[in-house]
CSV table of C-alpha atoms in Angstrom, one decimal:
chain,number,residue,atom,x,y,z
A,24,MET,CA,-5.4,-22.6,-30.0
A,25,ILE,CA,-7.2,-23.5,-26.8
A,26,ASP,CA,-6.6,-26.1,-24.6
A,27,SER,CA,-7.7,-27.8,-21.3
A,28,ASP,CA,-5.1,-30.0,-20.2
A,29,GLU,CA,-1.9,-28.3,-18.6
A,30,HIS,CA,-0.2,-26.2,-21.5
A,31,ASP,CA,2.4,-23.9,-22.4
A,32,GLU,CA,2.3,-20.3,-23.8
A,33,SER,CA,1.5,-21.7,-27.5
A,34,GLY,CA,-1.5,-23.4,-25.9
A,35,HIS,CA,0.0,-27.1,-26.8
A,36,ILE,CA,-0.5,-29.9,-24.3
A,37,THR,CA,2.8,-30.1,-22.4
A,38,GLU,CA,4.1,-33.0,-19.7
A,39,ASP,CA,7.2,-30.3,-18.6
A,40,LEU,CA,7.2,-30.4,-14.6
A,41,ASP,CA,8.6,-27.1,-14.4
A,42,VAL,CA,5.8,-25.7,-16.5
A,43,ARG,CA,3.4,-27.5,-14.3
A,44,ASP,CA,4.6,-26.1,-10.9
A,45,ARG,CA,4.7,-22.6,-12.3
A,46,MET,CA,1.0,-23.1,-14.0
A,47,VAL,CA,-0.3,-24.7,-10.2
A,48,GLN,CA,1.7,-21.5,-8.5
A,49,LYS,CA,-0.1,-19.1,-10.9
A,50,ARG,CA,-3.7,-20.6,-10.3
A,51,LEU,CA,-3.0,-20.5,-6.5
A,52,HIS,CA,-1.7,-16.6,-6.8
A,53,ARG,CA,-5.5,-16.0,-7.9
A,54,HIS,CA,-6.9,-16.7,-4.4
A,55,ALA,CA,-5.4,-13.2,-3.2
A,56,ASP,CA,-6.7,-11.4,-6.0
A,57,VAL,CA,-10.3,-12.9,-5.5
A,58,LEU,CA,-10.1,-12.3,-2.1
A,59,ARG,CA,-9.7,-8.6,-2.5
A,60,ASP,CA,-12.9,-8.7,-4.6
A,61,VAL,CA,-14.9,-10.7,-2.1
A,62,ASP,CA,-17.9,-8.9,0.0
A,63,GLU,CA,-17.7,-8.0,3.4
A,64,PRO,CA,-19.8,-9.8,5.8
A,65,LEU,CA,-22.9,-8.0,6.9
A,66,VAL,CA,-23.0,-7.2,10.8
A,67,MET,CA,-26.3,-6.2,12.8
A,68,GLY,CA,-27.8,-6.1,16.7
A,69,ARG,CA,-26.2,-5.3,19.9
A,70,GLY,CA,-26.3,-8.3,21.7
A,71,ASN,CA,-23.8,-10.7,23.5
A,72,VAL,CA,-24.6,-14.0,21.6
A,73,LEU,CA,-23.1,-13.8,18.1
A,74,LEU,CA,-25.4,-15.8,15.4
A,75,ILE,CA,-23.1,-16.8,12.5
A,76,GLY,CA,-24.8,-17.5,9.1
A,77,TRP,CA,-24.5,-17.6,5.4
A,78,GLY,CA,-27.0,-17.5,2.2
A,79,SER,CA,-30.6,-18.0,2.3
A,80,SER,CA,-30.7,-18.2,6.3
A,81,PHE,CA,-30.3,-14.2,6.3
A,82,GLY,CA,-34.1,-13.3,6.4
A,83,ALA,CA,-35.0,-15.9,9.6
A,84,LEU,CA,-31.6,-14.6,11.2
A,85,GLU,CA,-32.7,-10.8,10.7
A,86,GLU,CA,-35.8,-11.1,11.9
A,87,LEU,CA,-34.6,-12.8,15.2
A,88,VAL,CA,-32.0,-10.0,15.6
A,89,GLU,CA,-35.0,-7.2,15.4
A,90,ARG,CA,-37.1,-9.0,17.7
A,91,TYR,CA,-34.0,-9.4,20.2
A,92,PRO,CA,-31.6,-6.8,19.5
A,93,SER,CA,-29.8,-6.8,23.1
A,94,ASP,CA,-29.6,-10.3,23.3
A,95,LEU,CA,-28.4,-11.2,19.6
A,96,ARG,CA,-25.9,-9.9,17.1
A,97,LEU,CA,-25.6,-11.4,13.6
A,98,ILE,CA,-22.7,-12.0,11.1
A,99,HIS,CA,-24.0,-12.9,7.9
A,100,TYR,CA,-22.2,-14.0,4.5
A,101,SER,CA,-23.1,-14.0,0.9
A,102,GLU,CA,-19.7,-14.8,-0.5
A,103,VAL,CA,-17.9,-17.9,1.6
A,104,TRP,CA,-15.0,-18.6,-0.5
A,105,PRO,CA,-12.5,-17.1,-0.3
A,106,LEU,CA,-13.3,-16.3,3.4
A,107,ARG,CA,-12.9,-13.1,4.7
A,108,THR,CA,-12.1,-13.4,8.5
A,109,GLU,CA,-11.0,-9.9,9.9
A,110,ARG,CA,-14.4,-8.7,10.8
A,111,LEU,CA,-15.3,-12.3,12.2
A,112,LEU,CA,-12.0,-12.7,14.3
A,113,THR,CA,-13.1,-9.2,15.9
A,114,GLU,CA,-16.5,-10.3,16.5
A,115,LEU,CA,-15.8,-13.7,18.0
A,116,GLU,CA,-13.0,-12.3,20.2
A,117,HIS,CA,-15.7,-9.7,21.9
A,118,ALA,CA,-18.9,-12.0,21.8
A,119,GLY,CA,-19.9,-13.9,25.1
A,120,THR,CA,-20.7,-17.1,23.2
A,121,SER,CA,-21.3,-18.0,19.4
A,122,VAL,CA,-23.8,-20.1,17.5
A,123,ALA,CA,-23.2,-21.3,13.5
A,124,VAL,CA,-26.7,-21.5,12.1
A,125,GLU,CA,-26.6,-23.8,9.0
A,126,GLY,CA,-29.1,-25.8,6.8
A,127,ASN,CA,-26.6,-29.1,7.0
A,128,ALA,CA,-26.0,-31.7,9.3
A,129,THR,CA,-22.3,-31.4,9.6
A,130,GLY,CA,-21.7,-27.8,10.4
A,131,GLN,CA,-19.9,-27.0,7.1
A,132,PHE,CA,-19.8,-23.5,7.6
A,133,ALA,CA,-18.4,-23.6,11.5
A,134,ARG,CA,-15.9,-26.4,9.9
A,135,LEU,CA,-14.6,-23.8,7.4
A,136,ILE,CA,-14.1,-20.9,10.0
A,137,ALA,CA,-12.2,-23.3,12.5
A,138,GLN,CA,-9.9,-24.3,9.3
A,139,GLU,CA,-9.6,-20.8,8.6
A,140,THR,CA,-8.9,-19.3,11.8
A,141,GLY,CA,-8.5,-22.0,14.0
A,142,LYS,CA,-11.2,-20.6,16.0
A,143,GLN,CA,-14.1,-23.1,16.9
A,144,VAL,CA,-17.7,-21.9,17.1
A,145,ALA,CA,-19.3,-22.8,20.6
A,146,HIS,CA,-22.6,-23.9,19.3
A,147,ARG,CA,-24.5,-25.2,16.4
A,148,VAL,CA,-28.0,-24.7,15.2
A,149,ALA,CA,-28.3,-27.6,12.6
A,150,ARG,CA,-31.4,-27.9,9.9
A,151,TYR,CA,-30.8,-30.9,7.6
A,152,ASP,CA,-34.3,-32.2,6.4
A,153,GLY,CA,-34.0,-29.9,3.4
A,154,ARG,CA,-36.4,-27.3,4.4
A,155,PRO,CA,-35.5,-23.5,4.7
A,156,LEU,CA,-34.4,-22.0,8.1
A,157,THR,CA,-37.2,-20.3,9.7
A,158,PHE,CA,-37.5,-17.6,12.7
A,159,ALA,CA,-39.4,-20.2,14.6
A,160,TYR,CA,-37.0,-23.2,14.2
A,161,ILE,CA,-34.1,-21.0,15.4
A,162,GLU,CA,-35.5,-19.6,17.9
A,163,ALA,CA,-36.5,-22.8,19.6
A,164,ARG,CA,-32.9,-24.2,19.1
A,165,LEU,CA,-31.6,-21.1,20.7
A,166,ARG,CA,-33.9,-21.4,23.9
A,167,GLU,CA,-32.7,-25.3,23.9
A,168,LEU,CA,-29.1,-24.2,24.2
A,169,GLU,CA,-30.0,-21.9,26.8
A,170,VAL,CA,-28.5,-18.8,24.9
A,171,LEU,CA,-31.9,-17.0,24.7
B,18,MET,CA,6.3,-31.0,-43.3
B,19,GLN,CA,2.3,-30.6,-42.9
B,20,ASN,CA,2.6,-30.7,-39.4
B,21,SER,CA,2.5,-28.0,-36.3
B,22,GLY,CA,6.3,-28.9,-35.5
B,23,MET,CA,5.3,-30.1,-32.1
B,24,ASP,CA,6.9,-33.3,-31.1
B,25,ILE,CA,4.3,-36.3,-31.9
B,26,ALA,CA,3.3,-38.2,-28.7
B,27,TRP,CA,2.4,-41.6,-30.4
B,28,CYS,CA,3.8,-44.9,-30.5
B,29,PRO,CA,5.7,-46.0,-33.6
B,30,GLY,CA,3.1,-48.1,-35.7
B,31,CYS,CA,0.3,-46.2,-34.1
B,32,GLY,CA,-3.2,-46.3,-36.4
B,33,ASN,CA,-3.3,-42.4,-35.6
B,34,PHE,CA,-0.4,-41.3,-38.0
B,35,ALA,CA,-2.6,-42.5,-41.0
B,36,LEU,CA,-5.5,-40.5,-39.7
B,37,LEU,CA,-2.9,-37.7,-39.5
B,38,ASP,CA,-1.9,-37.9,-43.2
B,39,ALA,CA,-5.8,-38.6,-44.3
B,40,VAL,CA,-6.7,-35.3,-42.4
B,41,ASN,CA,-4.1,-33.6,-43.6
B,42,ARG,CA,-4.7,-34.8,-47.3
B,43,VAL,CA,-8.1,-33.5,-47.1
B,44,LEU,CA,-7.1,-30.0,-45.8
B,45,ASP,CA,-4.8,-29.7,-48.9
B,46,THR,CA,-7.4,-30.5,-51.3
B,47,SER,CA,-9.9,-28.3,-49.8
B,48,ASP,CA,-11.0,-25.2,-51.5
B,49,LEU,CA,-10.8,-23.5,-47.8
B,50,PRO,CA,-8.0,-22.5,-46.2
B,51,ARG,CA,-7.0,-24.1,-43.3
B,52,ASN,CA,-8.0,-21.2,-40.8
B,53,HIS,CA,-11.7,-21.8,-42.0
B,54,PHE,CA,-11.5,-25.0,-39.9
B,55,LEU,CA,-12.0,-25.5,-36.1
B,56,TYR,CA,-10.9,-28.7,-34.7
B,57,VAL,CA,-12.2,-29.7,-31.7
B,58,SER,CA,-11.0,-32.6,-29.6
B,59,GLY,CA,-11.4,-34.2,-25.6
B,60,ILE,CA,-8.9,-36.1,-24.1
B,61,GLY,CA,-7.0,-39.2,-25.5
B,62,GLN,CA,-4.3,-39.9,-27.8
B,63,ALA,CA,-6.6,-39.2,-30.6
B,64,ALA,CA,-7.5,-36.0,-29.3
B,65,LYS,CA,-4.1,-34.9,-30.1
B,66,LEU,CA,-4.2,-35.0,-33.5
B,67,PRO,CA,-5.5,-31.3,-34.0
B,68,HIS,CA,-2.5,-30.2,-32.0
B,69,TYR,CA,0.0,-31.6,-34.8
B,70,LEU,CA,-2.2,-29.8,-37.8
B,71,ARG,CA,-0.5,-26.6,-39.2
B,72,GLY,CA,-2.6,-23.6,-39.3
B,73,VAL,CA,-6.0,-24.7,-38.3
B,74,ASN,CA,-7.9,-23.7,-35.2
B,75,VAL,CA,-7.8,-25.8,-32.2
B,76,LEU,CA,-10.2,-26.2,-29.3
B,77,ASP,CA,-8.9,-29.3,-27.2
B,78,GLY,CA,-11.4,-29.8,-24.0
B,79,LEU,CA,-12.4,-31.9,-21.6
B,80,HIS,CA,-12.6,-35.8,-21.6
B,81,GLY,CA,-15.8,-36.5,-23.3
B,82,ARG,CA,-17.0,-33.0,-24.0
B,83,ALA,CA,-15.7,-32.0,-27.3
B,84,LEU,CA,-19.4,-32.0,-28.4
B,85,PRO,CA,-20.7,-29.4,-26.8
B,86,ALA,CA,-18.0,-27.1,-27.6
B,87,ALA,CA,-18.3,-28.2,-31.3
B,88,GLN,CA,-21.9,-27.5,-31.7
B,89,ALA,CA,-21.6,-24.1,-29.7
B,90,ALA,CA,-18.9,-23.1,-32.2
B,91,LYS,CA,-20.9,-23.8,-35.2
B,92,ILE,CA,-24.3,-22.1,-33.9
B,93,ALA,CA,-22.3,-18.9,-32.9
B,94,ASN,CA,-20.4,-18.9,-36.3
B,95,GLY,CA,-21.9,-20.8,-39.1
B,96,ASP,CA,-19.0,-20.0,-41.4
B,97,LEU,CA,-16.8,-22.2,-39.6
B,98,THR,CA,-16.1,-25.9,-40.6
B,99,VAL,CA,-16.2,-27.9,-37.4
B,100,ILE,CA,-14.8,-30.9,-36.7
B,101,VAL,CA,-14.5,-33.2,-33.9
B,102,HIS,CA,-11.5,-35.8,-33.4
B,103,SER,CA,-11.6,-38.2,-30.5
B,104,GLY,CA,-11.2,-41.5,-29.3
B,105,ASP,CA,-14.1,-44.2,-28.6
B,106,GLY,CA,-13.3,-44.0,-25.2
B,107,CYS,CA,-14.1,-40.3,-25.1
B,108,MET,CA,-17.1,-40.4,-27.5
B,109,TYR,CA,-18.8,-43.4,-26.5
B,110,GLY,CA,-18.0,-43.3,-22.8
B,111,GLU,CA,-17.5,-40.4,-21.2
B,112,GLY,CA,-19.4,-38.4,-23.6
B,113,GLY,CA,-22.1,-40.8,-24.8
B,114,ASN,CA,-25.0,-38.6,-23.5
B,115,HIS,CA,-23.7,-35.7,-25.7
B,116,LEU,CA,-23.6,-37.7,-28.6
B,117,LEU,CA,-27.4,-38.9,-28.1
B,118,ALA,CA,-28.3,-34.9,-27.9
B,119,ALA,CA,-25.9,-34.0,-30.6
B,120,ILE,CA,-27.2,-36.5,-33.4
B,121,ARG,CA,-30.8,-35.3,-32.3
B,122,ARG,CA,-29.8,-31.4,-32.7
B,123,ASN,CA,-28.4,-32.2,-36.3
B,124,VAL,CA,-25.7,-29.0,-36.1
B,125,ASP,CA,-23.7,-29.2,-39.2
B,126,ILE,CA,-20.4,-30.8,-37.6
B,127,THR,CA,-18.4,-33.8,-38.6
B,128,VAL,CA,-17.4,-36.3,-35.8
B,129,ILE,CA,-14.5,-38.4,-36.5
B,130,VAL,CA,-14.0,-41.1,-33.8
B,131,HIS,CA,-10.8,-43.1,-33.4
B,132,ASP,CA,-12.0,-46.6,-32.6
B,133,ASN,CA,-9.4,-48.8,-31.5
B,134,GLN,CA,-11.4,-50.6,-29.0
B,135,VAL,CA,-9.7,-49.4,-25.7
B,136,TYR,CA,-8.4,-46.7,-23.7
B,137,GLY,CA,-5.1,-46.0,-24.8
B,138,LEU,CA,-3.7,-42.8,-23.4
B,139,THR,CA,-4.6,-44.6,-19.9
B,140,ARG,CA,-2.8,-47.4,-20.9
B,141,GLY,CA,-5.0,-50.4,-22.0
B,142,GLN,CA,-8.6,-50.4,-20.0
B,143,ALA,CA,-11.6,-51.8,-22.0
B,144,SER,CA,-13.5,-49.1,-24.1
B,145,PRO,CA,-17.3,-49.2,-24.5
B,146,THR,CA,-16.7,-51.1,-27.9
B,147,THR,CA,-14.3,-53.4,-26.7
B,148,SER,CA,-15.4,-57.0,-27.5
B,149,MET,CA,-17.0,-59.0,-24.8
B,150,GLY,CA,-14.9,-61.7,-23.0
B,151,THR,CA,-11.2,-59.6,-23.8
B,152,THR,CA,-8.9,-59.4,-21.1
B,153,THR,CA,-7.1,-56.3,-20.1
B,154,VAL,CA,-5.2,-55.1,-17.3
B,155,ALA,CA,-8.0,-53.5,-15.6
B,156,GLN,CA,-10.9,-56.2,-16.9
B,157,THR,CA,-8.7,-59.3,-15.7
B,158,LEU,CA,-11.6,-61.4,-15.6
B,159,GLY,CA,-12.8,-60.6,-19.5
B,160,VAL,CA,-15.0,-57.6,-20.1
B,161,MET,CA,-18.6,-58.5,-19.1
B,162,LEU,CA,-20.9,-55.8,-20.9
B,163,GLU,CA,-22.2,-56.3,-24.4
B,164,PRO,CA,-20.0,-53.5,-26.4
B,165,PHE,CA,-21.7,-50.4,-27.6
B,166,ASN,CA,-22.5,-50.1,-31.3
B,167,PRO,CA,-21.9,-46.5,-32.7
B,168,VAL,CA,-23.2,-46.9,-36.1
B,169,ALA,CA,-26.4,-49.0,-35.2
B,170,THR,CA,-27.0,-46.3,-32.6
B,171,ALA,CA,-27.0,-43.7,-34.7
B,172,ILE,CA,-29.0,-45.1,-37.2
B,173,ALA,CA,-31.8,-46.2,-34.7
B,174,MET,CA,-31.5,-42.2,-33.9
B,175,ASP,CA,-31.9,-41.4,-37.8
B,176,CYS,CA,-28.5,-39.4,-37.7
B,177,SER,CA,-28.1,-37.6,-41.0
B,178,PHE,CA,-24.9,-39.0,-41.9
B,179,VAL,CA,-23.1,-42.6,-40.6
B,180,ALA,CA,-20.1,-44.2,-41.7
B,181,ARG,CA,-17.5,-46.5,-40.9
B,182,THR,CA,-13.9,-46.8,-42.4
B,183,PHE,CA,-10.5,-48.4,-41.4
B,184,MET,CA,-7.6,-46.3,-41.2
B,185,GLY,CA,-5.4,-49.1,-43.3
B,186,ILE,CA,-7.0,-47.7,-46.3
B,187,GLN,CA,-5.9,-44.6,-47.2
B,188,ASP,CA,-8.3,-43.9,-50.0
B,189,HIS,CA,-11.3,-45.0,-47.9
B,190,LEU,CA,-10.3,-43.3,-45.1
B,191,VAL,CA,-10.0,-39.9,-47.1
B,192,SER,CA,-12.6,-40.3,-49.2
B,193,THR,CA,-15.1,-40.8,-46.2
B,194,ILE,CA,-13.8,-38.4,-44.2
B,195,ARG,CA,-14.3,-35.8,-47.1
B,196,ALA,CA,-17.8,-36.8,-47.7
B,197,ALA,CA,-18.3,-36.5,-44.1
B,198,ILE,CA,-17.1,-33.0,-44.0
B,199,ARG,CA,-19.3,-32.0,-47.3
B,200,HIS,CA,-22.5,-33.6,-45.8
B,201,HIS,CA,-24.8,-31.0,-44.3
B,202,GLY,CA,-26.0,-32.0,-41.0
B,203,PHE,CA,-24.6,-34.3,-38.3
B,204,ALA,CA,-21.9,-36.7,-39.7
B,205,LEU,CA,-20.5,-39.6,-38.1
B,206,VAL,CA,-17.6,-41.5,-39.0
B,207,ASP,CA,-16.3,-44.4,-36.8
B,208,VAL,CA,-12.6,-45.0,-37.8
B,209,LEU,CA,-11.4,-48.5,-37.0
B,210,GLN,CA,-7.9,-48.4,-36.1
B,211,ASN,CA,-5.5,-50.3,-34.5
B,212,CYS,CA,-3.9,-49.7,-30.8
B,213,VAL,CA,-0.2,-51.2,-31.4
B,214,THR,CA,0.7,-51.1,-27.8
B,215,PHE,CA,-2.2,-51.6,-25.8
B,216,ASN,CA,-4.8,-53.5,-28.1
B,217,LYS,CA,-3.4,-57.0,-28.6
B,218,VAL,CA,-6.5,-58.6,-30.0
B,219,ASN,CA,-8.0,-56.0,-32.7
B,220,THR,CA,-4.7,-55.6,-34.4
B,221,PHE,CA,-4.1,-54.4,-38.0
B,222,GLY,CA,-4.0,-57.9,-39.7
B,223,TRP,CA,-7.3,-58.8,-37.6
B,224,TYR,CA,-9.4,-55.7,-39.0
B,225,ARG,CA,-7.9,-56.3,-42.5
B,226,GLU,CA,-9.2,-59.8,-42.3
B,227,HIS,CA,-12.8,-58.9,-40.6
B,228,ILE,CA,-13.6,-55.5,-42.8
B,229,ARG,CA,-15.6,-55.9,-45.9
B,230,LYS,CA,-16.4,-53.2,-48.2
B,231,LEU,CA,-20.0,-52.2,-48.8
B,232,PRO,CA,-21.4,-53.8,-52.2
B,233,ASP,CA,-21.9,-51.4,-55.0
B,234,ASP,CA,-25.7,-51.6,-54.9
B,235,TYR,CA,-26.0,-50.7,-51.8
B,236,ASP,CA,-28.4,-48.2,-50.9
B,237,PRO,CA,-27.7,-45.7,-47.9
B,238,ARG,CA,-31.1,-44.1,-47.7
B,239,ASN,CA,-32.7,-47.4,-46.8
B,240,ARG,CA,-33.1,-46.9,-42.9
B,241,ILE,CA,-34.0,-50.8,-42.2
B,242,ALA,CA,-31.3,-52.0,-44.5
B,243,ALA,CA,-29.0,-49.9,-43.1
B,244,PHE,CA,-29.8,-50.9,-39.5
B,245,LYS,CA,-29.4,-54.6,-40.1
B,246,THR,CA,-26.0,-54.0,-41.8
B,247,ALA,CA,-24.7,-51.8,-38.7
B,248,LEU,CA,-25.4,-55.0,-36.7
B,249,GLN,CA,-23.0,-57.1,-38.7
B,250,TRP,CA,-19.7,-57.7,-36.5
B,251,GLU,CA,-19.0,-61.4,-36.2
B,252,ASP,CA,-19.2,-62.5,-39.8
B,253,GLY,CA,-17.7,-59.5,-41.4
B,254,ILE,CA,-17.6,-55.7,-40.3
B,255,PRO,CA,-18.9,-53.6,-43.2
B,256,ILE,CA,-17.3,-50.4,-44.2
B,257,GLY,CA,-18.4,-47.7,-46.2
B,258,THR,CA,-21.3,-45.0,-45.8
B,259,LEU,CA,-23.8,-47.0,-44.2
B,260,TYR,CA,-26.6,-44.3,-43.8
B,261,ILE,CA,-27.7,-40.8,-45.3
B,262,HIS,CA,-30.6,-38.6,-44.3
B,263,GLU,CA,-30.4,-35.6,-45.9
B,264,ARG,CA,-32.5,-32.7,-44.3
B,265,PRO,CA,-32.2,-28.9,-42.7
B,266,ALA,CA,-29.6,-28.8,-40.3
B,267,TYR,CA,-30.3,-26.9,-36.7
B,268,GLY,CA,-28.8,-23.5,-38.1
B,269,ASP,CA,-31.5,-23.9,-40.9
B,270,ILE,CA,-34.3,-24.1,-38.6
B,271,HIS,CA,-33.7,-22.5,-35.4
B,272,PRO,CA,-35.2,-18.9,-35.5
B,273,ALA,CA,-32.3,-17.0,-33.8
B,274,LEU,CA,-30.2,-18.5,-36.9
B,275,HIS,CA,-32.0,-18.9,-39.8
B,276,ASP,CA,-31.3,-16.1,-42.2
B,277,LYS,CA,-29.7,-13.7,-39.2
B,278,GLN,CA,-26.7,-12.1,-39.0
B,279,PRO,CA,-24.1,-14.7,-37.3
B,280,LEU,CA,-24.1,-14.7,-33.6
B,281,TRP,CA,-20.7,-13.8,-33.1
B,282,GLN,CA,-21.3,-10.6,-35.3
B,283,GLN,CA,-23.9,-9.6,-33.1
B,284,TRP,CA,-21.5,-8.3,-30.2
B,285,THR,CA,-23.2,-5.6,-27.7
B,286,ASP,CA,-21.9,-3.5,-24.8
B,287,ASP,CA,-23.7,-5.8,-22.6
B,288,VAL,CA,-21.3,-8.4,-23.2
B,289,ILE,CA,-18.2,-8.7,-21.0
B,290,ARG,CA,-15.0,-8.3,-22.6
B,291,CYS,CA,-12.3,-10.9,-21.6
B,292,GLU,CA,-8.9,-9.2,-22.1
B,293,PRO,CA,-8.8,-7.0,-19.3
B,294,LEU,CA,-10.0,-10.2,-17.0
B,295,LEU,CA,-7.4,-12.2,-18.6
B,296,GLU,CA,-4.4,-9.6,-18.2
B,297,GLU,CA,-5.5,-9.4,-14.4
B,298,LEU,CA,-5.7,-13.2,-14.0
B,299,ALA,CA,-2.5,-13.9,-15.9
């Protein structure tokens, strides 16, 4: 007996409100379990300007930090939810300034960080024409922001 | 009592009770024990039927998504008799795309659609088979869309077995369901049904007046004649086995399935065991 709708231990559909509440709580408890398994973000570079990235931007960001190791520092996420925040909070604390580098118009990851930590990332580099973030694109935007 | 012991959530007078009785009759007169059957449903009042059956296997999934699960189950274990029970909203609306793909695939499953021409669980909206002009709580100006014709669509797609029946005639209902299950290949049965609470147009009496049994000399293997028959509605609704086209089913022609060990027996160490994961997340 396998069911999709809210169901009890026997697998049968139930409208019982107490079962509903307990099952919602059970599902929410999994967040903590999953958080234990989530990968730590990767950190590299020695600079004062903290670049924050996630996903396929890694190649371009790594190249930038290797070219400007004493100016730039990178914290990069492969797994973004549940969000591991301990290292990020330390890095934001010690950075001179921070830049969220993302492939969307609205700064989704910067907003997620604000939601989860209360901290605002200072600047944003946004690419939203559907094409990959490149070394040249990011470098040009960082110069415009006068952080590089 | 034949049933599972759960409280039945249908209104007194619901057409689903007749369907439940018919299904129990088919199961009780089958050569196979009940645990050889897998009943798959979506969401709706019709989809609750498998929950009320004693002794069978049940997978009650998402609205409109009974067919992907049912086909997958049959492909993984050809020894199961897989039967889908869901409503017209679930199978022809939300799940319409799956119906088209499933007919083409011709997996050997049986699909019983409880067609009461309304979305009953959600209290009275027009469904794909509601007649044009009918007013409902949601379609206050009357339905402006041509209704979906499931039997004509199925015949147009050369569906292997297409039948229509009415839950008000027990013997016809039982024999049609039985024939559909026995049929080798994809079988679609559109069961006309009243919804005593939310469909005040297509009532039990309305169906009784409009249905017509097929003539004794009707040839279900003539596809053009079947299609013409399937288009009849206003001047009488034909019920019976409208179309049959026997041919090899998916499991007979797919090289990974034909004459091979059933997929579920091909367990390897690479397959992740679910039990520890389920315990951890419980």
